[in-house]
Amino acid sequence: VDLTTASKEQLQALQTELEQEYTGLKQAGLNLDLTRGKPSSDQLSLSNSLDGILQGDYTMDNIDLRNYGGLDGLPSAKTLFAPVIDVAIDEILIGGYSSLTLMHQCMIFCHFFGLNSSDGAWATEGKVKFLCPVPGYDRHFSICEQLGIEMIPVAIGDTGPDMDQVEALIKADPLIKGIWCVPRFSNPTGCVYSDKTVDRLAQLDNIAGNNFRIFYDNAYAVHTLSDDAPKLKSIMAACKKYGTEDSLLIFGSTSKITFAGAGVCYLGASKVNLAAITKHIGIVSIGPNKVDQARHVKFLQDSAGIKVLMDEHAKLLQPRFKAVTDGLENELADSGVCEWTKPEGGYFISFDTLPGLAKTVINMAAEAGVKLTPAGATFPYGRDPEDKNIRIAPSVPSVAEITKATEVFVNCVKLATINKLLAQ
Ligand SMILES: Cc1ncc(COP(=O)(O)O)c(C=O)c1O
């Protein structure tokens, strides 16, 4: 039913029906959780043979893996992961288990020290700013907030950030020092940046103030739900075309390929930036965990090996995403009061209610035993100006649980919407 054109009487009848259903759902004592953007235990088990895979042989690339050293990572691991983020083997550094840590460290290097010897620290320029495509990843925003970097939200659509808006803002303000990007299967909308968007991002350095950096978090580079998923153009290649490769820092990790808490992360950057970052990282650490890097080389082997594993992940994830999108499609497709994304990869579905209803829906779902990510989490400072975005993360619960949780969610969306429409 299109709720926007329904009569008052129709809405009142529906309200009574939905209230009864909601009371029933509350009494069912559900305990379901759609908040966690992490791999399920079944997904983690796909990589269990990482354990013991070295069989006591702690040498790779003529390096004793057990010792300190090798700040930029094992050569064999560079060969393995460079194609994942589309950079050359001498444009990648392999680190510890968390790309978020690497992003945080790079922000600190840029902000307090200057990334390269030729760069000034951002902090010396006054109140610097960052562009944040929204809805986006809360942990990116937390880094800016911690460092006192002002966040400017920009809209994100099916092809990536609104590049007209991005270019206009950057041209007008040299204190904008960077932009957060999740270019493939963006968290939470699932969009994939178009070739045109990548090309325009690559040219930003030519209109930006000093020491501008794109924090390009390619966390879901190979995380497709099907083989038809849209591809991502190489941004490093585009930057080279425009002579802007020093403005680019690419991040990624195996957190959602192997083990989220015991994988490896990587950083793609120009040779100039890599040399500078390696120097900075040398202050933080004496070298990464090369044992885990070698385990990953043995286990994944090459791009084909990664693809085989990612296909197994997709088999577990695809039905879970389908359980959400089918539930929404069946019940809300013609309602005219909400929209949601249908991602072809990644970990999230992004749902928009009518303005002003996200908090209400999330609270109602919680009362009925379905936990959703807190309202506002996908916006800088936790403030969704329209209070309408809800992030749904279906990777962990079973298909049956997701189906039930979606049923509750749909009930809450409809009821909250009708309550609002009737109150107007
Ligand atoms: C966009 C994005 N980047 C980074 C991460 C975390 O990466 P890591 O586990 O490598 O620290 C996540 C986890 O949800 C994410 O969604």
mmCIF file with all atom_site columns, N, CA and C in Angstrom, residues 153-215:
data_model
loop_
_atom_site.group_PDB
_atom_site.id
_atom_site.type_symbol
_atom_site.label_atom_id
_atom_site.label_alt_id
_atom_site.label_comp_id
_atom_site.label_asym_id
_atom_site.label_entity_id
_atom_site.label_seq_id
_atom_site.pdbx_PDB_ins_code
_atom_site.Cartn_x
_atom_site.Cartn_y
_atom_site.Cartn_z
_atom_site.occupancy
_atom_site.B_iso_or_equiv
_atom_site.pdbx_formal_charge
_atom_site.auth_seq_id
_atom_site.auth_comp_id
_atom_site.auth_asym_id
_atom_site.auth_atom_id
_atom_site.pdbx_PDB_model_num
ATOM 1   N N  . PRO A 1 153 ? 30.142 17.286 6.160   1.00 0.00 ? 153 PRO A N  1
ATOM 2   C CA . PRO A 1 153 ? 29.465 16.199 5.447   1.00 0.00 ? 153 PRO A CA 1
ATOM 3   C C  . PRO A 1 153 ? 29.221 16.546 3.984   1.00 0.00 ? 153 PRO A C  1
ATOM 4   N N  . VAL A 1 154 ? 29.388 15.568 3.110   1.00 0.00 ? 154 VAL A N  1
ATOM 5   C CA . VAL A 1 154 ? 28.970 15.733 1.711   1.00 0.00 ? 154 VAL A CA 1
ATOM 6   C C  . VAL A 1 154 ? 28.096 14.528 1.352   1.00 0.00 ? 154 VAL A C  1
ATOM 7   N N  . ALA A 1 155 ? 27.174 14.748 0.428   1.00 0.00 ? 155 ALA A N  1
ATOM 8   C CA . ALA A 1 155 ? 26.222 13.683 0.100   1.00 0.00 ? 155 ALA A CA 1
ATOM 9   C C  . ALA A 1 155 ? 26.908 12.569 -0.679  1.00 0.00 ? 155 ALA A C  1
ATOM 10  N N  . ILE A 1 156 ? 26.424 11.349 -0.490  1.00 0.00 ? 156 ILE A N  1
ATOM 11  C CA . ILE A 1 156 ? 26.912 10.219 -1.286  1.00 0.00 ? 156 ILE A CA 1
ATOM 12  C C  . ILE A 1 156 ? 25.719 9.631  -2.036  1.00 0.00 ? 156 ILE A C  1
ATOM 13  N N  . GLY A 1 157 ? 25.956 9.260  -3.293  1.00 0.00 ? 157 GLY A N  1
ATOM 14  C CA . GLY A 1 157 ? 24.881 8.674  -4.100  1.00 0.00 ? 157 GLY A CA 1
ATOM 15  C C  . GLY A 1 157 ? 25.320 7.347  -4.691  1.00 0.00 ? 157 GLY A C  1
ATOM 16  N N  . ASP A 1 158 ? 24.661 6.914  -5.749  1.00 0.00 ? 158 ASP A N  1
ATOM 17  C CA . ASP A 1 158 ? 24.954 5.604  -6.339  1.00 0.00 ? 158 ASP A CA 1
ATOM 18  C C  . ASP A 1 158 ? 26.342 5.529  -6.955  1.00 0.00 ? 158 ASP A C  1
ATOM 19  N N  . THR A 1 159 ? 26.902 6.692  -7.336  1.00 0.00 ? 159 THR A N  1
ATOM 20  C CA . THR A 1 159 ? 28.203 6.670  -8.020  1.00 0.00 ? 159 THR A CA 1
ATOM 21  C C  . THR A 1 159 ? 29.323 7.185  -7.118  1.00 0.00 ? 159 THR A C  1
ATOM 22  N N  . GLY A 1 160 ? 29.024 7.373  -5.825  1.00 0.00 ? 160 GLY A N  1
ATOM 23  C CA . GLY A 1 160 ? 30.038 7.876  -4.889  1.00 0.00 ? 160 GLY A CA 1
ATOM 24  C C  . GLY A 1 160 ? 29.663 9.259  -4.387  1.00 0.00 ? 160 GLY A C  1
ATOM 25  N N  . PRO A 1 161 ? 30.644 9.969  -3.769  1.00 0.00 ? 161 PRO A N  1
ATOM 26  C CA . PRO A 1 161 ? 30.350 11.295 -3.226  1.00 0.00 ? 161 PRO A CA 1
ATOM 27  C C  . PRO A 1 161 ? 29.888 12.243 -4.336  1.00 0.00 ? 161 PRO A C  1
ATOM 28  N N  . ASP A 1 162 ? 29.112 13.237 -3.966  1.00 0.00 ? 162 ASP A N  1
ATOM 29  C CA . ASP A 1 162 ? 28.678 14.271 -4.907  1.00 0.00 ? 162 ASP A CA 1
ATOM 30  C C  . ASP A 1 162 ? 29.911 15.108 -5.263  1.00 0.00 ? 162 ASP A C  1
ATOM 31  N N  . MET A 1 163 ? 30.492 14.824 -6.419  1.00 0.00 ? 163 MET A N  1
ATOM 32  C CA . MET A 1 163 ? 31.785 15.430 -6.760  1.00 0.00 ? 163 MET A CA 1
ATOM 33  C C  . MET A 1 163 ? 31.682 16.919 -7.092  1.00 0.00 ? 163 MET A C  1
ATOM 34  N N  . ASP A 1 164 ? 30.510 17.369 -7.531  1.00 0.00 ? 164 ASP A N  1
ATOM 35  C CA . ASP A 1 164 ? 30.337 18.822 -7.740  1.00 0.00 ? 164 ASP A CA 1
ATOM 36  C C  . ASP A 1 164 ? 30.510 19.541 -6.405  1.00 0.00 ? 164 ASP A C  1
ATOM 37  N N  . GLN A 1 165 ? 29.852 18.984 -5.387  1.00 0.00 ? 165 GLN A N  1
ATOM 38  C CA . GLN A 1 165 ? 29.919 19.565 -4.042  1.00 0.00 ? 165 GLN A CA 1
ATOM 39  C C  . GLN A 1 165 ? 31.354 19.470 -3.496  1.00 0.00 ? 165 GLN A C  1
ATOM 40  N N  . VAL A 1 166 ? 31.976 18.303 -3.675  1.00 0.00 ? 166 VAL A N  1
ATOM 41  C CA . VAL A 1 166 ? 33.344 18.090 -3.172  1.00 0.00 ? 166 VAL A CA 1
ATOM 42  C C  . VAL A 1 166 ? 34.301 19.107 -3.805  1.00 0.00 ? 166 VAL A C  1
ATOM 43  N N  . GLU A 1 167 ? 34.234 19.254 -5.113  1.00 0.00 ? 167 GLU A N  1
ATOM 44  C CA . GLU A 1 167 ? 35.159 20.168 -5.804  1.00 0.00 ? 167 GLU A CA 1
ATOM 45  C C  . GLU A 1 167 ? 34.906 21.628 -5.395  1.00 0.00 ? 167 GLU A C  1
ATOM 46  N N  . ALA A 1 168 ? 33.640 21.991 -5.277  1.00 0.00 ? 168 ALA A N  1
ATOM 47  C CA . ALA A 1 168 ? 33.321 23.378 -4.916  1.00 0.00 ? 168 ALA A CA 1
ATOM 48  C C  . ALA A 1 168 ? 33.852 23.692 -3.515  1.00 0.00 ? 168 ALA A C  1
ATOM 49  N N  . LEU A 1 169 ? 33.654 22.777 -2.580  1.00 0.00 ? 169 LEU A N  1
ATOM 50  C CA . LEU A 1 169 ? 34.120 22.997 -1.202  1.00 0.00 ? 169 LEU A CA 1
ATOM 51  C C  . LEU A 1 169 ? 35.644 23.106 -1.159  1.00 0.00 ? 169 LEU A C  1
ATOM 52  N N  . ILE A 1 170 ? 36.312 22.215 -1.850  1.00 0.00 ? 170 ILE A N  1
ATOM 53  C CA . ILE A 1 170 ? 37.778 22.181 -1.808  1.00 0.00 ? 170 ILE A CA 1
ATOM 54  C C  . ILE A 1 170 ? 38.376 23.424 -2.457  1.00 0.00 ? 170 ILE A C  1
ATOM 55  N N  . LYS A 1 171 ? 37.788 23.830 -3.571  1.00 0.00 ? 171 LYS A N  1
ATOM 56  C CA . LYS A 1 171 ? 38.268 25.033 -4.263  1.00 0.00 ? 171 LYS A CA 1
ATOM 57  C C  . LYS A 1 171 ? 38.164 26.257 -3.362  1.00 0.00 ? 171 LYS A C  1
ATOM 58  N N  . ALA A 1 172 ? 37.089 26.298 -2.568  1.00 0.00 ? 172 ALA A N  1
ATOM 59  C CA . ALA A 1 172 ? 36.808 27.488 -1.769  1.00 0.00 ? 172 ALA A CA 1
ATOM 60  C C  . ALA A 1 172 ? 37.587 27.518 -0.454  1.00 0.00 ? 172 ALA A C  1
ATOM 61  N N  . ASP A 1 173 ? 38.166 26.386 -0.042  1.00 0.00 ? 173 ASP A N  1
ATOM 62  C CA . ASP A 1 173 ? 38.742 26.350 1.307   1.00 0.00 ? 173 ASP A CA 1
ATOM 63  C C  . ASP A 1 173 ? 40.015 25.501 1.376   1.00 0.00 ? 173 ASP A C  1
ATOM 64  N N  . PRO A 1 174 ? 41.184 26.161 1.379   1.00 0.00 ? 174 PRO A N  1
ATOM 65  C CA . PRO A 1 174 ? 42.456 25.413 1.415   1.00 0.00 ? 174 PRO A CA 1
ATOM 66  C C  . PRO A 1 174 ? 42.693 24.703 2.753   1.00 0.00 ? 174 PRO A C  1
ATOM 67  N N  . LEU A 1 175 ? 41.840 24.969 3.753   1.00 0.00 ? 175 LEU A N  1
ATOM 68  C CA . LEU A 1 175 ? 41.999 24.266 5.038   1.00 0.00 ? 175 LEU A CA 1
ATOM 69  C C  . LEU A 1 175 ? 41.329 22.883 5.019   1.00 0.00 ? 175 LEU A C  1
ATOM 70  N N  . ILE A 1 176 ? 40.649 22.570 3.932   1.00 0.00 ? 176 ILE A N  1
ATOM 71  C CA . ILE A 1 176 ? 40.148 21.193 3.782   1.00 0.00 ? 176 ILE A CA 1
ATOM 72  C C  . ILE A 1 176 ? 41.332 20.333 3.366   1.00 0.00 ? 176 ILE A C  1
ATOM 73  N N  . LYS A 1 177 ? 41.738 19.432 4.258   1.00 0.00 ? 177 LYS A N  1
ATOM 74  C CA . LYS A 1 177 ? 42.990 18.702 4.054   1.00 0.00 ? 177 LYS A CA 1
ATOM 75  C C  . LYS A 1 177 ? 42.788 17.289 3.535   1.00 0.00 ? 177 LYS A C  1
ATOM 76  N N  . GLY A 1 178 ? 41.541 16.855 3.425   1.00 0.00 ? 178 GLY A N  1
ATOM 77  C CA . GLY A 1 178 ? 41.364 15.504 2.918   1.00 0.00 ? 178 GLY A CA 1
ATOM 78  C C  . GLY A 1 178 ? 39.915 15.097 2.836   1.00 0.00 ? 178 GLY A C  1
ATOM 79  N N  . ILE A 1 179 ? 39.732 13.861 2.392   1.00 0.00 ? 179 ILE A N  1
ATOM 80  C CA . ILE A 1 179 ? 38.388 13.282 2.272   1.00 0.00 ? 179 ILE A CA 1
ATOM 81  C C  . ILE A 1 179 ? 38.462 11.787 2.600   1.00 0.00 ? 179 ILE A C  1
ATOM 82  N N  . TRP A 1 180 ? 37.460 11.317 3.328   1.00 0.00 ? 180 TRP A N  1
ATOM 83  C CA . TRP A 1 180 ? 37.348 9.876  3.587   1.00 0.00 ? 180 TRP A CA 1
ATOM 84  C C  . TRP A 1 180 ? 36.602 9.232  2.425   1.00 0.00 ? 180 TRP A C  1
ATOM 85  N N  . CYS A 1 181 ? 37.106 8.104  1.955   1.00 0.00 ? 181 CYS A N  1
ATOM 86  C CA . CYS A 1 181 ? 36.409 7.388  0.886   1.00 0.00 ? 181 CYS A CA 1
ATOM 87  C C  . CYS A 1 181 ? 36.391 5.900  1.192   1.00 0.00 ? 181 CYS A C  1
ATOM 88  N N  . VAL A 1 182 ? 35.260 5.241  0.967   1.00 0.00 ? 182 VAL A N  1
ATOM 89  C CA . VAL A 1 182 ? 35.186 3.770  0.954   1.00 0.00 ? 182 VAL A CA 1
ATOM 90  C C  . VAL A 1 182 ? 34.666 3.433  -0.442  1.00 0.00 ? 182 VAL A C  1
ATOM 91  N N  . PRO A 1 183 ? 35.593 3.236  -1.395  1.00 0.00 ? 183 PRO A N  1
ATOM 92  C CA . PRO A 1 183 ? 35.216 3.325  -2.802  1.00 0.00 ? 183 PRO A CA 1
ATOM 93  C C  . PRO A 1 183 ? 34.442 2.134  -3.362  1.00 0.00 ? 183 PRO A C  1
ATOM 94  N N  . ARG A 1 184 ? 34.604 0.957  -2.767  1.00 0.00 ? 184 ARG A N  1
ATOM 95  C CA . ARG A 1 184 ? 33.854 -0.201 -3.284  1.00 0.00 ? 184 ARG A CA 1
ATOM 96  C C  . ARG A 1 184 ? 33.017 -0.774 -2.153  1.00 0.00 ? 184 ARG A C  1
ATOM 97  N N  . PHE A 1 185 ? 31.723 -0.861 -2.371  1.00 0.00 ? 185 PHE A N  1
ATOM 98  C CA . PHE A 1 185 ? 30.773 -1.338 -1.357  1.00 0.00 ? 185 PHE A CA 1
ATOM 99  C C  . PHE A 1 185 ? 30.926 -0.523 -0.070  1.00 0.00 ? 185 PHE A C  1
ATOM 100 N N  . SER A 1 186 ? 30.736 0.750  -0.280  1.00 0.00 ? 186 SER A N  1
ATOM 101 C CA . SER A 1 186 ? 30.850 1.758  0.757   1.00 0.00 ? 186 SER A CA 1
ATOM 102 C C  . SER A 1 186 ? 30.060 1.360  2.014   1.00 0.00 ? 186 SER A C  1
ATOM 103 N N  . ASN A 1 187 ? 30.620 1.669  3.166   1.00 0.00 ? 187 ASN A N  1
ATOM 104 C CA . ASN A 1 187 ? 29.947 1.459  4.451   1.00 0.00 ? 187 ASN A CA 1
ATOM 105 C C  . ASN A 1 187 ? 29.196 2.750  4.785   1.00 0.00 ? 187 ASN A C  1
ATOM 106 N N  . PRO A 1 188 ? 27.854 2.765  4.846   1.00 0.00 ? 188 PRO A N  1
ATOM 107 C CA . PRO A 1 188 ? 26.942 1.631  4.760   1.00 0.00 ? 188 PRO A CA 1
ATOM 108 C C  . PRO A 1 188 ? 26.141 1.518  3.457   1.00 0.00 ? 188 PRO A C  1
ATOM 109 N N  . THR A 1 189 ? 26.320 2.398  2.475   1.00 0.00 ? 189 THR A N  1
ATOM 110 C CA . THR A 1 189 ? 25.352 2.370  1.354   1.00 0.00 ? 189 THR A CA 1
ATOM 111 C C  . THR A 1 189 ? 25.624 1.253  0.356   1.00 0.00 ? 189 THR A C  1
ATOM 112 N N  . GLY A 1 190 ? 26.858 0.739  0.342   1.00 0.00 ? 190 GLY A N  1
ATOM 113 C CA . GLY A 1 190 ? 27.190 -0.328 -0.601  1.00 0.00 ? 190 GLY A CA 1
ATOM 114 C C  . GLY A 1 190 ? 27.482 0.163  -2.007  1.00 0.00 ? 190 GLY A C  1
ATOM 115 N N  . CYS A 1 191 ? 27.496 1.481  -2.211  1.00 0.00 ? 191 CYS A N  1
ATOM 116 C CA . CYS A 1 191 ? 27.732 1.985  -3.572  1.00 0.00 ? 191 CYS A CA 1
ATOM 117 C C  . CYS A 1 191 ? 29.182 1.733  -3.985  1.00 0.00 ? 191 CYS A C  1
ATOM 118 N N  . VAL A 1 192 ? 29.380 1.660  -5.297  1.00 0.00 ? 192 VAL A N  1
ATOM 119 C CA . VAL A 1 192 ? 30.727 1.517  -5.863  1.00 0.00 ? 192 VAL A CA 1
ATOM 120 C C  . VAL A 1 192 ? 31.009 2.787  -6.644  1.00 0.00 ? 192 VAL A C  1
ATOM 121 N N  . TYR A 1 193 ? 32.131 3.429  -6.367  1.00 0.00 ? 193 TYR A N  1
ATOM 122 C CA . TYR A 1 193 ? 32.453 4.678  -7.055  1.00 0.00 ? 193 TYR A CA 1
ATOM 123 C C  . TYR A 1 193 ? 32.579 4.419  -8.559  1.00 0.00 ? 193 TYR A C  1
ATOM 124 N N  . SER A 1 194 ? 31.970 5.292  -9.355  1.00 0.00 ? 194 SER A N  1
ATOM 125 C CA . SER A 1 194 ? 32.045 5.152  -10.811 1.00 0.00 ? 194 SER A CA 1
ATOM 126 C C  . SER A 1 194 ? 33.435 5.563  -11.295 1.00 0.00 ? 194 SER A C  1
ATOM 127 N N  . ASP A 1 195 ? 33.754 5.199  -12.527 1.00 0.00 ? 195 ASP A N  1
ATOM 128 C CA . ASP A 1 195 ? 35.045 5.576  -13.127 1.00 0.00 ? 195 ASP A CA 1
ATOM 129 C C  . ASP A 1 195 ? 35.213 7.097  -13.092 1.00 0.00 ? 195 ASP A C  1
ATOM 130 N N  . LYS A 1 196 ? 34.121 7.792  -13.394 1.00 0.00 ? 196 LYS A N  1
ATOM 131 C CA . LYS A 1 196 ? 34.148 9.256  -13.435 1.00 0.00 ? 196 LYS A CA 1
ATOM 132 C C  . LYS A 1 196 ? 34.481 9.827  -12.043 1.00 0.00 ? 196 LYS A C  1
ATOM 133 N N  . THR A 1 197 ? 33.863 9.240  -11.009 1.00 0.00 ? 197 THR A N  1
ATOM 134 C CA . THR A 1 197 ? 34.140 9.697  -9.636  1.00 0.00 ? 197 THR A CA 1
ATOM 135 C C  . THR A 1 197 ? 35.613 9.488  -9.289  1.00 0.00 ? 197 THR A C  1
ATOM 136 N N  . VAL A 1 198 ? 36.126 8.310  -9.607  1.00 0.00 ? 198 VAL A N  1
ATOM 137 C CA . VAL A 1 198 ? 37.537 8.005  -9.310  1.00 0.00 ? 198 VAL A CA 1
ATOM 138 C C  . VAL A 1 198 ? 38.433 9.014  -10.033 1.00 0.00 ? 198 VAL A C  1
ATOM 139 N N  . ASP A 1 199 ? 38.107 9.288  -11.279 1.00 0.00 ? 199 ASP A N  1
ATOM 140 C CA . ASP A 1 199 ? 38.889 10.218 -12.078 1.00 0.00 ? 199 ASP A CA 1
ATOM 141 C C  . ASP A 1 199 ? 38.872 11.636 -11.481 1.00 0.00 ? 199 ASP A C  1
ATOM 142 N N  . ARG A 1 200 ? 37.723 12.043 -10.995 1.00 0.00 ? 200 ARG A N  1
ATOM 143 C CA . ARG A 1 200 ? 37.612 13.391 -10.402 1.00 0.00 ? 200 ARG A CA 1
ATOM 144 C C  . ARG A 1 200 ? 38.323 13.444 -9.049  1.00 0.00 ? 200 ARG A C  1
ATOM 145 N N  . LEU A 1 201 ? 38.242 12.362 -8.281  1.00 0.00 ? 201 LEU A N  1
ATOM 146 C CA . LEU A 1 201 ? 38.982 12.312 -7.006  1.00 0.00 ? 201 LEU A CA 1
ATOM 147 C C  . LEU A 1 201 ? 40.479 12.477 -7.270  1.00 0.00 ? 201 LEU A C  1
ATOM 148 N N  . ALA A 1 202 ? 40.932 11.796 -8.323  1.00 0.00 ? 202 ALA A N  1
ATOM 149 C CA . ALA A 1 202 ? 42.364 11.821 -8.640  1.00 0.00 ? 202 ALA A CA 1
ATOM 150 C C  . ALA A 1 202 ? 42.839 13.231 -8.993  1.00 0.00 ? 202 ALA A C  1
ATOM 151 N N  . GLN A 1 203 ? 41.925 14.111 -9.372  1.00 0.00 ? 203 GLN A N  1
ATOM 152 C CA . GLN A 1 203 ? 42.325 15.479 -9.761  1.00 0.00 ? 203 GLN A CA 1
ATOM 153 C C  . GLN A 1 203 ? 42.175 16.497 -8.633  1.00 0.00 ? 203 GLN A C  1
ATOM 154 N N  . LEU A 1 204 ? 41.662 16.054 -7.480  1.00 0.00 ? 204 LEU A N  1
ATOM 155 C CA . LEU A 1 204 ? 41.383 17.010 -6.399  1.00 0.00 ? 204 LEU A CA 1
ATOM 156 C C  . LEU A 1 204 ? 42.640 17.746 -5.938  1.00 0.00 ? 204 LEU A C  1
ATOM 157 N N  . ASP A 1 205 ? 43.763 17.025 -5.901  1.00 0.00 ? 205 ASP A N  1
ATOM 158 C CA . ASP A 1 205 ? 44.995 17.638 -5.404  1.00 0.00 ? 205 ASP A CA 1
ATOM 159 C C  . ASP A 1 205 ? 45.356 18.894 -6.203  1.00 0.00 ? 205 ASP A C  1
ATOM 160 N N  . ASN A 1 206 ? 44.925 18.925 -7.454  1.00 0.00 ? 206 ASN A N  1
ATOM 161 C CA . ASN A 1 206 ? 45.260 20.076 -8.306  1.00 0.00 ? 206 ASN A CA 1
ATOM 162 C C  . ASN A 1 206 ? 44.436 21.323 -7.987  1.00 0.00 ? 206 ASN A C  1
ATOM 163 N N  . ILE A 1 207 ? 43.358 21.151 -7.200  1.00 0.00 ? 207 ILE A N  1
ATOM 164 C CA . ILE A 1 207 ? 42.582 22.342 -6.806  1.00 0.00 ? 207 ILE A CA 1
ATOM 165 C C  . ILE A 1 207 ? 42.600 22.570 -5.290  1.00 0.00 ? 207 ILE A C  1
ATOM 166 N N  . ALA A 1 208 ? 43.210 21.643 -4.552  1.00 0.00 ? 208 ALA A N  1
ATOM 167 C CA . ALA A 1 208 ? 43.186 21.713 -3.077  1.00 0.00 ? 208 ALA A CA 1
ATOM 168 C C  . ALA A 1 208 ? 44.344 22.549 -2.541  1.00 0.00 ? 208 ALA A C  1
ATOM 169 N N  . GLY A 1 209 ? 44.256 22.902 -1.245  1.00 0.00 ? 209 GLY A N  1
ATOM 170 C CA . GLY A 1 209 ? 45.361 23.569 -0.559  1.00 0.00 ? 209 GLY A CA 1
ATOM 171 C C  . GLY A 1 209 ? 46.530 22.600 -0.370  1.00 0.00 ? 209 GLY A C  1
ATOM 172 N N  . ASN A 1 210 ? 47.529 23.037 0.402   1.00 0.00 ? 210 ASN A N  1
ATOM 173 C CA . ASN A 1 210 ? 48.727 22.214 0.622   1.00 0.00 ? 210 ASN A CA 1
ATOM 174 C C  . ASN A 1 210 ? 48.417 20.915 1.355   1.00 0.00 ? 210 ASN A C  1
ATOM 175 N N  . ASN A 1 211 ? 49.177 19.896 1.023   1.00 0.00 ? 211 ASN A N  1
ATOM 176 C CA . ASN A 1 211 ? 49.191 18.643 1.788   1.00 0.00 ? 211 ASN A CA 1
ATOM 177 C C  . ASN A 1 211 ? 47.830 17.968 1.886   1.00 0.00 ? 211 ASN A C  1
ATOM 178 N N  . PHE A 1 212 ? 47.110 18.034 0.791   1.00 0.00 ? 212 PHE A N  1
ATOM 179 C CA . PHE A 1 212 ? 45.787 17.390 0.718   1.00 0.00 ? 212 PHE A CA 1
ATOM 180 C C  . PHE A 1 212 ? 45.970 15.879 0.567   1.00 0.00 ? 212 PHE A C  1
ATOM 181 N N  . ARG A 1 213 ? 45.142 15.103 1.300   1.00 0.00 ? 213 ARG A N  1
ATOM 182 C CA . ARG A 1 213 ? 45.257 13.637 1.221   1.00 0.00 ? 213 ARG A CA 1
ATOM 183 C C  . ARG A 1 213 ? 43.888 12.967 1.109   1.00 0.00 ? 213 ARG A C  1
ATOM 184 N N  . ILE A 1 214 ? 43.786 12.044 0.162   1.00 0.00 ? 214 ILE A N  1
ATOM 185 C CA . ILE A 1 214 ? 42.588 11.207 0.059   1.00 0.00 ? 214 ILE A CA 1
ATOM 186 C C  . ILE A 1 214 ? 42.824 9.960  0.904   1.00 0.00 ? 214 ILE A C  1
ATOM 187 N N  . PHE A 1 215 ? 42.023 9.774  1.945   1.00 0.00 ? 215 PHE A N  1
ATOM 188 C CA . PHE A 1 215 ? 42.094 8.544  2.742   1.00 0.00 ? 215 PHE A CA 1
ATOM 189 C C  . PHE A 1 215 ? 41.119 7.544  2.109   1.00 0.00 ? 215 PHE A C  1
#
